mmCIF file of C-alpha atoms and ligand atoms in Angstrom:
data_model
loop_
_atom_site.group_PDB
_atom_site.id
_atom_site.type_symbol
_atom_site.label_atom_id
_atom_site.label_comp_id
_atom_site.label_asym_id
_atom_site.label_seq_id
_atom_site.Cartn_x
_atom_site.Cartn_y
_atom_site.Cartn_z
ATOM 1 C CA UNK A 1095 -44.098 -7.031 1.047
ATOM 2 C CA UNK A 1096 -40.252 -7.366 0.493
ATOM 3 C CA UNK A 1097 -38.050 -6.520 2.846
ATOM 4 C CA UNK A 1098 -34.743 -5.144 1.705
ATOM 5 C CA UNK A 1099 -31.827 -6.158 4.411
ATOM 6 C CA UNK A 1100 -29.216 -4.617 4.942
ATOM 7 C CA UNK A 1101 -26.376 -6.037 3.325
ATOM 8 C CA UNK A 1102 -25.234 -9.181 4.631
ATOM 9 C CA UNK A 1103 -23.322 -10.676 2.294
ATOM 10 C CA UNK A 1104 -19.392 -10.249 2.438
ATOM 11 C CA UNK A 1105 -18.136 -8.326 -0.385
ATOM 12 C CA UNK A 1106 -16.270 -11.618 -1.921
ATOM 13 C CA UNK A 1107 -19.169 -13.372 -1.109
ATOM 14 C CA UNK A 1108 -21.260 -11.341 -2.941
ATOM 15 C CA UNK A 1109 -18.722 -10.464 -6.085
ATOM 16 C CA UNK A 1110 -19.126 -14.557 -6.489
ATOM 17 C CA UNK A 1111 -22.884 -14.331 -6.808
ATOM 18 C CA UNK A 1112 -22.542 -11.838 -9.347
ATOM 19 C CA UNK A 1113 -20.062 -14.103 -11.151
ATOM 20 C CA UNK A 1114 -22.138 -17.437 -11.114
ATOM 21 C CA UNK A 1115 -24.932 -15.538 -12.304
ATOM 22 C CA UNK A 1116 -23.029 -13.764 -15.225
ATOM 23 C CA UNK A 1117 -21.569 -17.093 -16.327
ATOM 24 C CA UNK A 1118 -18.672 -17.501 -18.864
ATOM 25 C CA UNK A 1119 -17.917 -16.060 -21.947
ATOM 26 C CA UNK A 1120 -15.999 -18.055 -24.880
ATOM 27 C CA UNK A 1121 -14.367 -14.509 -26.164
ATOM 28 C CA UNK A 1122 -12.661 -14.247 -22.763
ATOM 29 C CA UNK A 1123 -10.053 -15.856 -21.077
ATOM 30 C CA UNK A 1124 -10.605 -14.241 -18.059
ATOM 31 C CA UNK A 1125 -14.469 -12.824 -17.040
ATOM 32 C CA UNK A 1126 -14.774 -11.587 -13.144
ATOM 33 C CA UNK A 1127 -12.171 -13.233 -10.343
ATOM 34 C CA UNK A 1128 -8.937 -11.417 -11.176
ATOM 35 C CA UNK A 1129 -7.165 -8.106 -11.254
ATOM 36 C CA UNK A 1130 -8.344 -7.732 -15.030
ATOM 37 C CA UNK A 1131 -10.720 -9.434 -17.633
ATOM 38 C CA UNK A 1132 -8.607 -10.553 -20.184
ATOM 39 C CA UNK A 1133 -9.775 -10.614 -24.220
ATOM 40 C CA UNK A 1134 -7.921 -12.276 -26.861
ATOM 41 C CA UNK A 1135 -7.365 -9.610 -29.690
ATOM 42 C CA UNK A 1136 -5.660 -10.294 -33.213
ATOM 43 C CA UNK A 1137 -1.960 -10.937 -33.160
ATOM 44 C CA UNK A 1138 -0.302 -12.418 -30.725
ATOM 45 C CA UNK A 1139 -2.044 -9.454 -27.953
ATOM 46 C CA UNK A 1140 -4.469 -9.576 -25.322
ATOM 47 C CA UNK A 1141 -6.712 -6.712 -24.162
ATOM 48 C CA UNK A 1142 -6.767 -6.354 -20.087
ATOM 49 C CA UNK A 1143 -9.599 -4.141 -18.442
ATOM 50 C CA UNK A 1144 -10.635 -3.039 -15.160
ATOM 51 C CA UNK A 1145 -12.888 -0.601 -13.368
ATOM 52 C CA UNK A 1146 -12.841 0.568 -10.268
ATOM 53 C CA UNK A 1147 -14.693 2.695 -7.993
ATOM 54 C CA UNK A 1148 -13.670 5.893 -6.018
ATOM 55 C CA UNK A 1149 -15.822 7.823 -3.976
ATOM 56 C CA UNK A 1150 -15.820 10.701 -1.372
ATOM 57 C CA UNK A 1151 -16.322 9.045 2.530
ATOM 58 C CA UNK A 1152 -15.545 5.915 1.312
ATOM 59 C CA UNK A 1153 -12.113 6.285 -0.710
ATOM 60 C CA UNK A 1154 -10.870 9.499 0.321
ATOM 61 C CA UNK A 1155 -11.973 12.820 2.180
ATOM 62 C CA UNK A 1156 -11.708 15.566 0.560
ATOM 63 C CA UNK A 1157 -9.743 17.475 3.859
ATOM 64 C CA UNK A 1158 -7.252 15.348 3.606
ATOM 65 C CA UNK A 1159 -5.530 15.768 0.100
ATOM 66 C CA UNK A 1160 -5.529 18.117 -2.653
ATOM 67 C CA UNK A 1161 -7.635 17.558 -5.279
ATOM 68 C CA UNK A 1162 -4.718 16.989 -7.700
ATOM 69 C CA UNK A 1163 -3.618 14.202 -5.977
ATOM 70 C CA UNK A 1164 -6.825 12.641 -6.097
ATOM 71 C CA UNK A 1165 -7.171 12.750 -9.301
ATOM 72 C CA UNK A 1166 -3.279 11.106 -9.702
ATOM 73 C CA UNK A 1167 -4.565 8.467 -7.405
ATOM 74 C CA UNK A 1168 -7.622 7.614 -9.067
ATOM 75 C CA UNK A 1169 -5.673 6.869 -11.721
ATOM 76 C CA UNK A 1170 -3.106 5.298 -10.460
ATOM 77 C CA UNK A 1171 -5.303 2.887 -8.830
ATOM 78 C CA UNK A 1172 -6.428 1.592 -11.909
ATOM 79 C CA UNK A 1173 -3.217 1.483 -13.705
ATOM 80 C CA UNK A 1174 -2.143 -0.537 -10.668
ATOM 81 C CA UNK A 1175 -4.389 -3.193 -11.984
ATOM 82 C CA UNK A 1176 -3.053 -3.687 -15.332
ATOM 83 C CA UNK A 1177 0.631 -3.743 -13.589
ATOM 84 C CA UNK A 1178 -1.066 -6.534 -11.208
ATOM 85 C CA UNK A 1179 -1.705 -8.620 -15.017
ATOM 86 C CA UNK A 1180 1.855 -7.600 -16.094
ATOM 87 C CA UNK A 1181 0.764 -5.507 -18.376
ATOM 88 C CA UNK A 1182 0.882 -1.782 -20.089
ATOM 89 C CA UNK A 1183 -1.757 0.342 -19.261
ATOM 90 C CA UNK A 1184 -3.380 2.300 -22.864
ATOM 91 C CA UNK A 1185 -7.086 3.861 -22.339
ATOM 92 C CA UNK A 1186 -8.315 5.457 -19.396
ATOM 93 C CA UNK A 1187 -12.261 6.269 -19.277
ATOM 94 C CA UNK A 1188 -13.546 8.403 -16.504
ATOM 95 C CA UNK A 1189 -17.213 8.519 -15.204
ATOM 96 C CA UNK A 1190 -17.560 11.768 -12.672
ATOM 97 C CA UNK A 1191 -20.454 12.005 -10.368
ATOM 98 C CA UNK A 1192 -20.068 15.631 -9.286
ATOM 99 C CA UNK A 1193 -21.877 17.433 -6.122
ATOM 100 C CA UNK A 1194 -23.136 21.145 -6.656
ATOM 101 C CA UNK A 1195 -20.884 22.605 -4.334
ATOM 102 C CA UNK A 1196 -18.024 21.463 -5.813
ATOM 103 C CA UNK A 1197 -16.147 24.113 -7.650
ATOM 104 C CA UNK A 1198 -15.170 24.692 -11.354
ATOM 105 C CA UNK A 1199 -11.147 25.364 -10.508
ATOM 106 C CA UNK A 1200 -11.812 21.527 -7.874
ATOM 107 C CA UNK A 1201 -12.835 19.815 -10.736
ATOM 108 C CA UNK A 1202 -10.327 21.413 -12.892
ATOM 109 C CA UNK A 1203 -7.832 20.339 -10.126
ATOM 110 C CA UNK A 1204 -8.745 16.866 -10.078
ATOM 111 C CA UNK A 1205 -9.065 16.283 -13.529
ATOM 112 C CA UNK A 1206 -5.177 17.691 -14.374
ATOM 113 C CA UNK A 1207 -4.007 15.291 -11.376
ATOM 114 C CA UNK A 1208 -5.514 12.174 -13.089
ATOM 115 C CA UNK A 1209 -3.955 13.633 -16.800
ATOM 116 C CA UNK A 1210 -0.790 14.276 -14.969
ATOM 117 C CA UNK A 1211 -0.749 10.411 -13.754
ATOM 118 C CA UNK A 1212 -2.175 9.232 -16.970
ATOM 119 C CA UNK A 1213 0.578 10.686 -18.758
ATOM 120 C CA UNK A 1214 3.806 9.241 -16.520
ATOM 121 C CA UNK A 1215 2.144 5.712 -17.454
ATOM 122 C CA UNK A 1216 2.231 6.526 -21.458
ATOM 123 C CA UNK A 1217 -1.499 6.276 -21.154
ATOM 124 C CA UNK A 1218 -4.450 8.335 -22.672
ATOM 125 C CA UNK A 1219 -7.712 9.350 -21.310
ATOM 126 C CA UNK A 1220 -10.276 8.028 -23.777
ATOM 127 C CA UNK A 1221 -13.906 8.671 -22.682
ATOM 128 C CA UNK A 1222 -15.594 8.927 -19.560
ATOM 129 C CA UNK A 1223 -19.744 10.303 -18.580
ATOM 130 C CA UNK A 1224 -20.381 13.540 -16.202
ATOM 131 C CA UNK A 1225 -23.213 13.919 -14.355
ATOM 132 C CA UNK A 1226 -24.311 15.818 -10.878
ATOM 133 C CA UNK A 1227 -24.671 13.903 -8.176
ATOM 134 C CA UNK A 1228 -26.620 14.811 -5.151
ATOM 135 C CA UNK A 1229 -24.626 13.189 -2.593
ATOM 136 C CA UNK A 1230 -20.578 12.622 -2.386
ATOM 137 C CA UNK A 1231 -18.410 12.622 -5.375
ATOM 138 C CA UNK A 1232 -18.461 9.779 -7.085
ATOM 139 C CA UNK A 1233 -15.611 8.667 -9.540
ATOM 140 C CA UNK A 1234 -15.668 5.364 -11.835
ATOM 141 C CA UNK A 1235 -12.553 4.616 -13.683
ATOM 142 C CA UNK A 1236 -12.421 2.110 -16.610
ATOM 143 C CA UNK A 1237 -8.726 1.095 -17.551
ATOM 144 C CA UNK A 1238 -7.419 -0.929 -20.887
ATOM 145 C CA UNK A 1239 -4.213 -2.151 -21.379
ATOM 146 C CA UNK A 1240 -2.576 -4.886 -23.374
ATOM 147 C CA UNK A 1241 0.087 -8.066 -22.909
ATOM 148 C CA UNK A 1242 1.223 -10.182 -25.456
ATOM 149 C CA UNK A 1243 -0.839 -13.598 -25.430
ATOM 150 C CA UNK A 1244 -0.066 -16.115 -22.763
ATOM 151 C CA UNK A 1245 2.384 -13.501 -20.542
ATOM 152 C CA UNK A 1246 -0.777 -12.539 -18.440
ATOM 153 C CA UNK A 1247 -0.304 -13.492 -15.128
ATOM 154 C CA UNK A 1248 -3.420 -14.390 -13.267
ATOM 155 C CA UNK A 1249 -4.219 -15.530 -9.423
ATOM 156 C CA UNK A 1250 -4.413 -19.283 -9.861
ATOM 157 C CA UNK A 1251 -0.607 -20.562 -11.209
ATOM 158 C CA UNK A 1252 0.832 -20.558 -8.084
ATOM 159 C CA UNK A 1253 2.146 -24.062 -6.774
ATOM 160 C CA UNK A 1254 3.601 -25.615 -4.176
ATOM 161 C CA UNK A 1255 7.191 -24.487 -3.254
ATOM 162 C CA UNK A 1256 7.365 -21.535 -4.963
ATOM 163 C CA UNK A 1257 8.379 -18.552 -3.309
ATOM 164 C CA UNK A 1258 6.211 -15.772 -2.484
ATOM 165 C CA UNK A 1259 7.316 -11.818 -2.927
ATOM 166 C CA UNK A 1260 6.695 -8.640 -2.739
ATOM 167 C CA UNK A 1261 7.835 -4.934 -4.241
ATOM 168 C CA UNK A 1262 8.679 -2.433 -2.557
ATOM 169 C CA UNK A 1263 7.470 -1.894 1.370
ATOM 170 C CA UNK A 1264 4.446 -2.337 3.377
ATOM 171 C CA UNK A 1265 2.441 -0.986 5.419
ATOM 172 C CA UNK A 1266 3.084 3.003 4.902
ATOM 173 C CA UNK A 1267 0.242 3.805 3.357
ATOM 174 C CA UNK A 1268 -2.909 2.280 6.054
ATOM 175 C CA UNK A 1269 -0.003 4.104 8.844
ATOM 176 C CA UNK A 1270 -0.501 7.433 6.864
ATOM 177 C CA UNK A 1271 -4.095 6.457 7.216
ATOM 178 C CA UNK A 1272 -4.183 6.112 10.770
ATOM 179 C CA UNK A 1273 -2.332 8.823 11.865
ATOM 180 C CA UNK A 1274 -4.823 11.073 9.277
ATOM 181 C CA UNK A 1275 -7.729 9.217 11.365
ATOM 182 C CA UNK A 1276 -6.099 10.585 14.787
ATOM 183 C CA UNK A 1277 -5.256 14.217 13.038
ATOM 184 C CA UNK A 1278 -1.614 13.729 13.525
ATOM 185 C CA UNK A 1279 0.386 15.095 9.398
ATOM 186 C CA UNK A 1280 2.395 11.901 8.780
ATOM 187 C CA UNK A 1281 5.936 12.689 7.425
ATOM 188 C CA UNK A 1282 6.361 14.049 3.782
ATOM 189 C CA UNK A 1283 6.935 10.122 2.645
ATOM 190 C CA UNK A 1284 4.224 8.254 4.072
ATOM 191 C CA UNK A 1285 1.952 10.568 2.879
ATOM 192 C CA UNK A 1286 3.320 10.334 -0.449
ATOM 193 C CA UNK A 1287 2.608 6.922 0.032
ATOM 194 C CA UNK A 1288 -1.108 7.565 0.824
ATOM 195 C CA UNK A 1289 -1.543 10.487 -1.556
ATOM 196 C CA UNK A 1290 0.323 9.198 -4.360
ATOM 197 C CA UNK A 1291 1.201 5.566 -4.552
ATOM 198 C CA UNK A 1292 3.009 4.090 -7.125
ATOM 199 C CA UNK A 1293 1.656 1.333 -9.743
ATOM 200 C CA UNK A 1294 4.139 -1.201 -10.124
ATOM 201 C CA UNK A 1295 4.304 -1.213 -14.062
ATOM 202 C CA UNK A 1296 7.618 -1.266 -15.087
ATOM 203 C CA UNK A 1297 8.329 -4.429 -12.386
ATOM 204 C CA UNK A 1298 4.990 -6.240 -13.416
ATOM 205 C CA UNK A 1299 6.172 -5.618 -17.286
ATOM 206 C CA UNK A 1300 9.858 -7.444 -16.644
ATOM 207 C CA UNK A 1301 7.858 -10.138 -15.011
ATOM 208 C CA UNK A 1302 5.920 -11.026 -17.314
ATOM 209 C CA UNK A 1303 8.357 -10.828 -20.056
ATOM 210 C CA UNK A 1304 10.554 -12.796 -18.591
ATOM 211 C CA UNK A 1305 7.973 -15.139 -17.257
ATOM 212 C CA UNK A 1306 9.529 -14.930 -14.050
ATOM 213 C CA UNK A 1307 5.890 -15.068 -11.917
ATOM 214 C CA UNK A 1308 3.387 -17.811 -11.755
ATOM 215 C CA UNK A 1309 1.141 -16.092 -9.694
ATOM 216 C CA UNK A 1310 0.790 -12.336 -9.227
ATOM 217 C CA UNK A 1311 -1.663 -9.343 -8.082
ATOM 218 C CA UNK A 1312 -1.497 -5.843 -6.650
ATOM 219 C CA UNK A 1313 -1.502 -5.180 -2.634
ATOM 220 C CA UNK A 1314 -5.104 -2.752 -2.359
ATOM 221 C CA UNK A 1315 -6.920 -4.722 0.272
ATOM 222 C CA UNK A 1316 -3.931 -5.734 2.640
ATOM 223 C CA UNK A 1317 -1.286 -8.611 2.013
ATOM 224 C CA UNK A 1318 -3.044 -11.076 3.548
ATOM 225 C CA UNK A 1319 -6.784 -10.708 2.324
ATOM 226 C CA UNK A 1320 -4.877 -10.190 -1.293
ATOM 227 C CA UNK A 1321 -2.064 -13.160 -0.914
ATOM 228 C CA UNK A 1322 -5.494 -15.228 0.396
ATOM 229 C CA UNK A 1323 -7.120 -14.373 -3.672
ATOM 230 C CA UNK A 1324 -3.973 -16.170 -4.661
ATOM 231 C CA UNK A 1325 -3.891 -19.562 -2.380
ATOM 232 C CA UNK A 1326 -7.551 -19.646 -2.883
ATOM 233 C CA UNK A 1327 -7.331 -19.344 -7.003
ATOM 234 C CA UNK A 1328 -4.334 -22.062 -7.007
ATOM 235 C CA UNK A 1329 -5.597 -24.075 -4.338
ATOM 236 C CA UNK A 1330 -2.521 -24.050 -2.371
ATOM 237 C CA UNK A 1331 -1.109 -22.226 1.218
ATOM 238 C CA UNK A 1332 1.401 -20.174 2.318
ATOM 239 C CA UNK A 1333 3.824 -19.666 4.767
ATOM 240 C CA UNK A 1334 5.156 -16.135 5.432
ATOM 241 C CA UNK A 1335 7.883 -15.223 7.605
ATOM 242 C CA UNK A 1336 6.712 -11.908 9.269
ATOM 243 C CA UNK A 1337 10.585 -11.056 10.040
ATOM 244 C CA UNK A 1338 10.818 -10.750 5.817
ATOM 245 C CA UNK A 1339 8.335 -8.589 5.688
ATOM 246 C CA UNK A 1340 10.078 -5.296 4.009
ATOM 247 C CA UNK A 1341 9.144 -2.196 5.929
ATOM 248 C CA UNK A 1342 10.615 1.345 4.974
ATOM 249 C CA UNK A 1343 12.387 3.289 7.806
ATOM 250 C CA UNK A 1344 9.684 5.819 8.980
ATOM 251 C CA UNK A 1345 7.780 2.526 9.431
ATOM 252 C CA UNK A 1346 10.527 1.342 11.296
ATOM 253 C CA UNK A 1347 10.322 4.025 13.333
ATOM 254 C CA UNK A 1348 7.017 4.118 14.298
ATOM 255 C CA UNK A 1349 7.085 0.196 15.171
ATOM 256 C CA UNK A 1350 10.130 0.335 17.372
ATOM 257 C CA UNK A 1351 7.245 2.028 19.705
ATOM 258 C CA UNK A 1352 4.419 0.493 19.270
ATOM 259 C CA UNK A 1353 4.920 -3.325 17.605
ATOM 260 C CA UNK A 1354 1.235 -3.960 17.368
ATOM 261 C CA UNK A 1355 1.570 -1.455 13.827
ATOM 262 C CA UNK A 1356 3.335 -4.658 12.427
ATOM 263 C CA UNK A 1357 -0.941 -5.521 11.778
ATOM 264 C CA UNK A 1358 -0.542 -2.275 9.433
ATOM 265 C CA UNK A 1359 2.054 -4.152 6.790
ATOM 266 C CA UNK A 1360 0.137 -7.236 6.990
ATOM 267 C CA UNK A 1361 -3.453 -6.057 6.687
ATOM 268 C CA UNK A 1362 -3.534 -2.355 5.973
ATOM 269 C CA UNK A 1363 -4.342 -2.007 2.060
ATOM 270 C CA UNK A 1364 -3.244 0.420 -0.526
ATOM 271 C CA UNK A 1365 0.414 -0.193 -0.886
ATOM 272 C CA UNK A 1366 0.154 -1.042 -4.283
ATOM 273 C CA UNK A 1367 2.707 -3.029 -4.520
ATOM 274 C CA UNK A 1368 2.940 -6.426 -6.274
ATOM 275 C CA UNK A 1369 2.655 -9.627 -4.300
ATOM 276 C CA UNK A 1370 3.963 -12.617 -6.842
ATOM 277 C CA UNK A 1371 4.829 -16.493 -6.719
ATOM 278 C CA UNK A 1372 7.528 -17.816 -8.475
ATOM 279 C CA UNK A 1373 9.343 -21.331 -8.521
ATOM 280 C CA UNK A 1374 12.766 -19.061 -8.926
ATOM 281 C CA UNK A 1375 14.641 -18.956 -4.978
ATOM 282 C CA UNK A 1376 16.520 -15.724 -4.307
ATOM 283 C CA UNK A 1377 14.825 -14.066 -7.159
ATOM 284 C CA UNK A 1378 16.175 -10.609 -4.578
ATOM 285 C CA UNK A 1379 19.481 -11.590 -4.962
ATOM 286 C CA UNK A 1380 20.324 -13.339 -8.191
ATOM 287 C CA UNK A 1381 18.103 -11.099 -10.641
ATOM 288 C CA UNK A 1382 18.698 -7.479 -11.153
ATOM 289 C CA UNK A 1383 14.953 -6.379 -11.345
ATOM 290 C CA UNK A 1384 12.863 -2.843 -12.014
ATOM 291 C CA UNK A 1385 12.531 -2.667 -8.213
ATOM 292 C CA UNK A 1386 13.346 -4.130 -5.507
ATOM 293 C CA UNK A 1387 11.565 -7.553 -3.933
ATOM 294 C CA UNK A 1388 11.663 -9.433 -1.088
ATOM 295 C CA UNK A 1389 10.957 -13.237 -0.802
ATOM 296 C CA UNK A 1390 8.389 -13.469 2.330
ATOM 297 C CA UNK A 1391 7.794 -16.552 2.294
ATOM 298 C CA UNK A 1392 6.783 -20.021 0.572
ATOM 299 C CA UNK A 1393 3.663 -21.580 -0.855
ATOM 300 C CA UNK A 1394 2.733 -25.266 0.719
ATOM 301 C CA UNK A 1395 0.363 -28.519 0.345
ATOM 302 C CA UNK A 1396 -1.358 -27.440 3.414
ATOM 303 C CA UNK A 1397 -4.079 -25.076 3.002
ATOM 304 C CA UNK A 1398 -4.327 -21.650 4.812
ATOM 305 C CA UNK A 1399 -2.116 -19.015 5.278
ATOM 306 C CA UNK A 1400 0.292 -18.635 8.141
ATOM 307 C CA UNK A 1401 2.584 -15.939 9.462
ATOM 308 C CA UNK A 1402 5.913 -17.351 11.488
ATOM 309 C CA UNK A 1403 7.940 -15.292 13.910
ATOM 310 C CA UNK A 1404 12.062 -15.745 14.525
ATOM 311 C CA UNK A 1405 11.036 -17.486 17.037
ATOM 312 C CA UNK A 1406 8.962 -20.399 15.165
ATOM 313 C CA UNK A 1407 5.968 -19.592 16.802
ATOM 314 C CA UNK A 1408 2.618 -19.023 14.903
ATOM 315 C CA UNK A 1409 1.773 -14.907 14.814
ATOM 316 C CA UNK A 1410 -1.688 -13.917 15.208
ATOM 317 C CA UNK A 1411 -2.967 -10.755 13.137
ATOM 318 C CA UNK A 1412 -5.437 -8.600 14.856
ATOM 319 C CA UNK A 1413 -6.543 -6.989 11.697
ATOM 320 C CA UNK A 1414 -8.678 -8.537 8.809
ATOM 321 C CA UNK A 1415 -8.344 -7.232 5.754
ATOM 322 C CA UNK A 1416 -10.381 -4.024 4.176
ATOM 323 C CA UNK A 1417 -14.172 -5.343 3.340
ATOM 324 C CA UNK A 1418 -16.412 -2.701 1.912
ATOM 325 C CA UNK A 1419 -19.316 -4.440 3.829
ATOM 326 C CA UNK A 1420 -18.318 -5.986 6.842
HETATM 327 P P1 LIG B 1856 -9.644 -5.272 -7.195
HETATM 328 O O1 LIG B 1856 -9.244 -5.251 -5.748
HETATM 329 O O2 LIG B 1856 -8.533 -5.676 -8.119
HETATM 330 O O3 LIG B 1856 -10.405 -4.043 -7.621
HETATM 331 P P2 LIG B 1856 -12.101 -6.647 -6.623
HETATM 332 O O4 LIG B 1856 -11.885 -7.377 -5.369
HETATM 333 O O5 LIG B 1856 -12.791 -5.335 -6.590
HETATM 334 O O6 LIG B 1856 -10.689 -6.494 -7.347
HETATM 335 O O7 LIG B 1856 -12.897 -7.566 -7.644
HETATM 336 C C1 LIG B 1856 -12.610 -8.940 -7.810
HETATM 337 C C2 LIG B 1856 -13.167 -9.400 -9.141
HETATM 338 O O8 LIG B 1856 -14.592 -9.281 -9.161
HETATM 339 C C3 LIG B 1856 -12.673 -8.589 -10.332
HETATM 340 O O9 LIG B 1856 -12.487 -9.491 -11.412
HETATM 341 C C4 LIG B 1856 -13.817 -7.622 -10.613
HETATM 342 O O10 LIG B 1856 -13.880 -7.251 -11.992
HETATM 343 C C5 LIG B 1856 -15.033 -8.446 -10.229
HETATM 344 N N1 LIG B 1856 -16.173 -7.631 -9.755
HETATM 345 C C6 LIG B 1856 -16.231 -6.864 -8.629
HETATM 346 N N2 LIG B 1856 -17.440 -6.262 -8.492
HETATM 347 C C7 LIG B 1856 -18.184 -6.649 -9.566
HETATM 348 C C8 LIG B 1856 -19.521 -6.361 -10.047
HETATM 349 N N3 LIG B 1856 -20.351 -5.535 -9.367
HETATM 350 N N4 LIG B 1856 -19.933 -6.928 -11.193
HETATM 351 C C9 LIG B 1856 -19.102 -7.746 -11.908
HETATM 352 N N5 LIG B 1856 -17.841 -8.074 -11.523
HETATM 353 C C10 LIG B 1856 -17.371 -7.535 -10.371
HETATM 354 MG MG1 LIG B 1857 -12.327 -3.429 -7.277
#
């Protein structure tokens, strides 16, 4: 008789087995292990895809936000992953698994939400499958988008002494989270954060362009666990200095009480925001850029990735980052 286990492989550990047994492919130049495949097309463009997963108890409760803005974030989320490659998003396909009690005018909801978002990005939704499903709601999202051959920017370019940044701030959306979790509202702009992040496409465009980044993905699992898919594609380390980390000023706020929230920026997931390597210093203050960055810290020879106080000393994070099995 077999018996099934539960799972006990880690989620990377297990996306790895899947990618030693799928093996290579000579029409890619990119199969599984970053942000996006990445397919060579005719002249001078590459097509980027990704596909992600969404679903109710696991992604988002349905208490929580309006159905509009899930939709915008399922979409978003997606898009984020072309921005992550540096390039612009094109076809959206969306796969619904949809419980009996959910409404007509929900779905409707939803579905306008993820047009609306589709639309700011210049994107079009191009397919998709519907079906009931007889437990949560399940959503699968397929994005394409292109970059002109060779701008890609993957995991594995970083190297050692380039600086590391990051867009935007940290942290506001796993706070929004929390206080959710606790049934506190959070203020009108960290759940915006939550609700409706941002894909970095414009910034992850002008990067790639100007081939400013060696190294480059999207914040969704928390800086650390993400920066880690970086080191470990390049085979290099890192050295952040947690005063650099940029924080917004509710987040401020909230860590002037309680400091052990500083775990949030470092390990909370779904910012969305791009973390990228560059051999360019001050990149924050000699380039004018789509957004704003912050240099956080450096890439070095020795492996691993550690977080510095003011005070030299090594700082200890509490939180690891978001594993769908562990
Ligand atoms: P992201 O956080 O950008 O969604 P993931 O951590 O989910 O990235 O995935 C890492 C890599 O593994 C990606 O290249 C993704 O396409 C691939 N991957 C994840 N799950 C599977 C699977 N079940 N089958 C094939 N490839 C997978
Ligand atoms: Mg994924």
């Amino acid at each position: 008789m077999v018996v099934h286990k539960k799972a006990g492989l880690k989620e990377f550990e297990l996306i790895r087995w899947i990618q030693r047994q799928a093996g290579c492919s000579s029409h890619l130049t990119m199969g599984i292990g970053d942000d996006c495949s990445i397919q060579p097309q005719q002249e001078g463009q590459d097509l980027l895809t990704s596909t992600d997963l969404f679903i109710e108890g696991v992604h988002f409760r349905r208490d929580w936000s309006s159905w509009f803005d899930l939709g915008r974030k399922a979409a978003a989320v997606n898009i984020s992953d072309i921005a992550a490659m540096g390039g612009t998003p094109q076809s959206l396909f969306l796969a619904i698994g949809r419980p009996n009690e959910m409404s007509d005018a929900e779905v409707e909801e939803f579905i306008s939400g993820f047009l609306a978002e589709v639309e700011i990005h210049g994107a079009v939704l191009a397919g998709g499958d519907t079906c009931s499903s007889p437990g949560p709601l399940l959503i699968s999202v397929t994005v394409q988008g292109t970059v002109a051959t060779t701008e890609a920017i993957c995991r594995e370019g970083a190297s050692y002494g380039d600086a590391i940044y990051v867009s935007g701030s940290l942290g506001d959306s796993a706070l929004a989270l929390q206080l959710l979790k606790e049934g506190q509202q959070p203020d009108p702009y960290l759940a915006g954060r939550f609700h409706t992040p941002t894909p970095q496409v414009a910034l992850g465009r002008e990067l790639s362009k100007r081939q400013l980044a060696t190294a480059m993905l999207d914040v969704s699992d928390g800086l650390l666990a993400d920066l880690n898919h970086i080191l470990t594609a390049s085979g290099v380390g890192a050295e952040l200095d947690l005063a650099k980390i940029p924080l917004s000023e509710p987040f401020q706020s909230a860590l002037s009480e309680n400091f052990s929230l500083i775990d949030l920026a470092l390990a909370g997931g779904e910012d969305y925001e791009l973390v990228f390597t560059s051999p360019l210093k001050d990149l924050d203050s000699q380039i004018e850029l789509e957004s704003a960055v912050r240099q956080i810290g450096i890439i070095s020879l020795e492996p691993g990735l550690r977080v510095r106080q003011k005070s030299g000393e090594l700082y200890h994070c509490q939180r690891g980052g978001f594993d769908h099995f562990t």
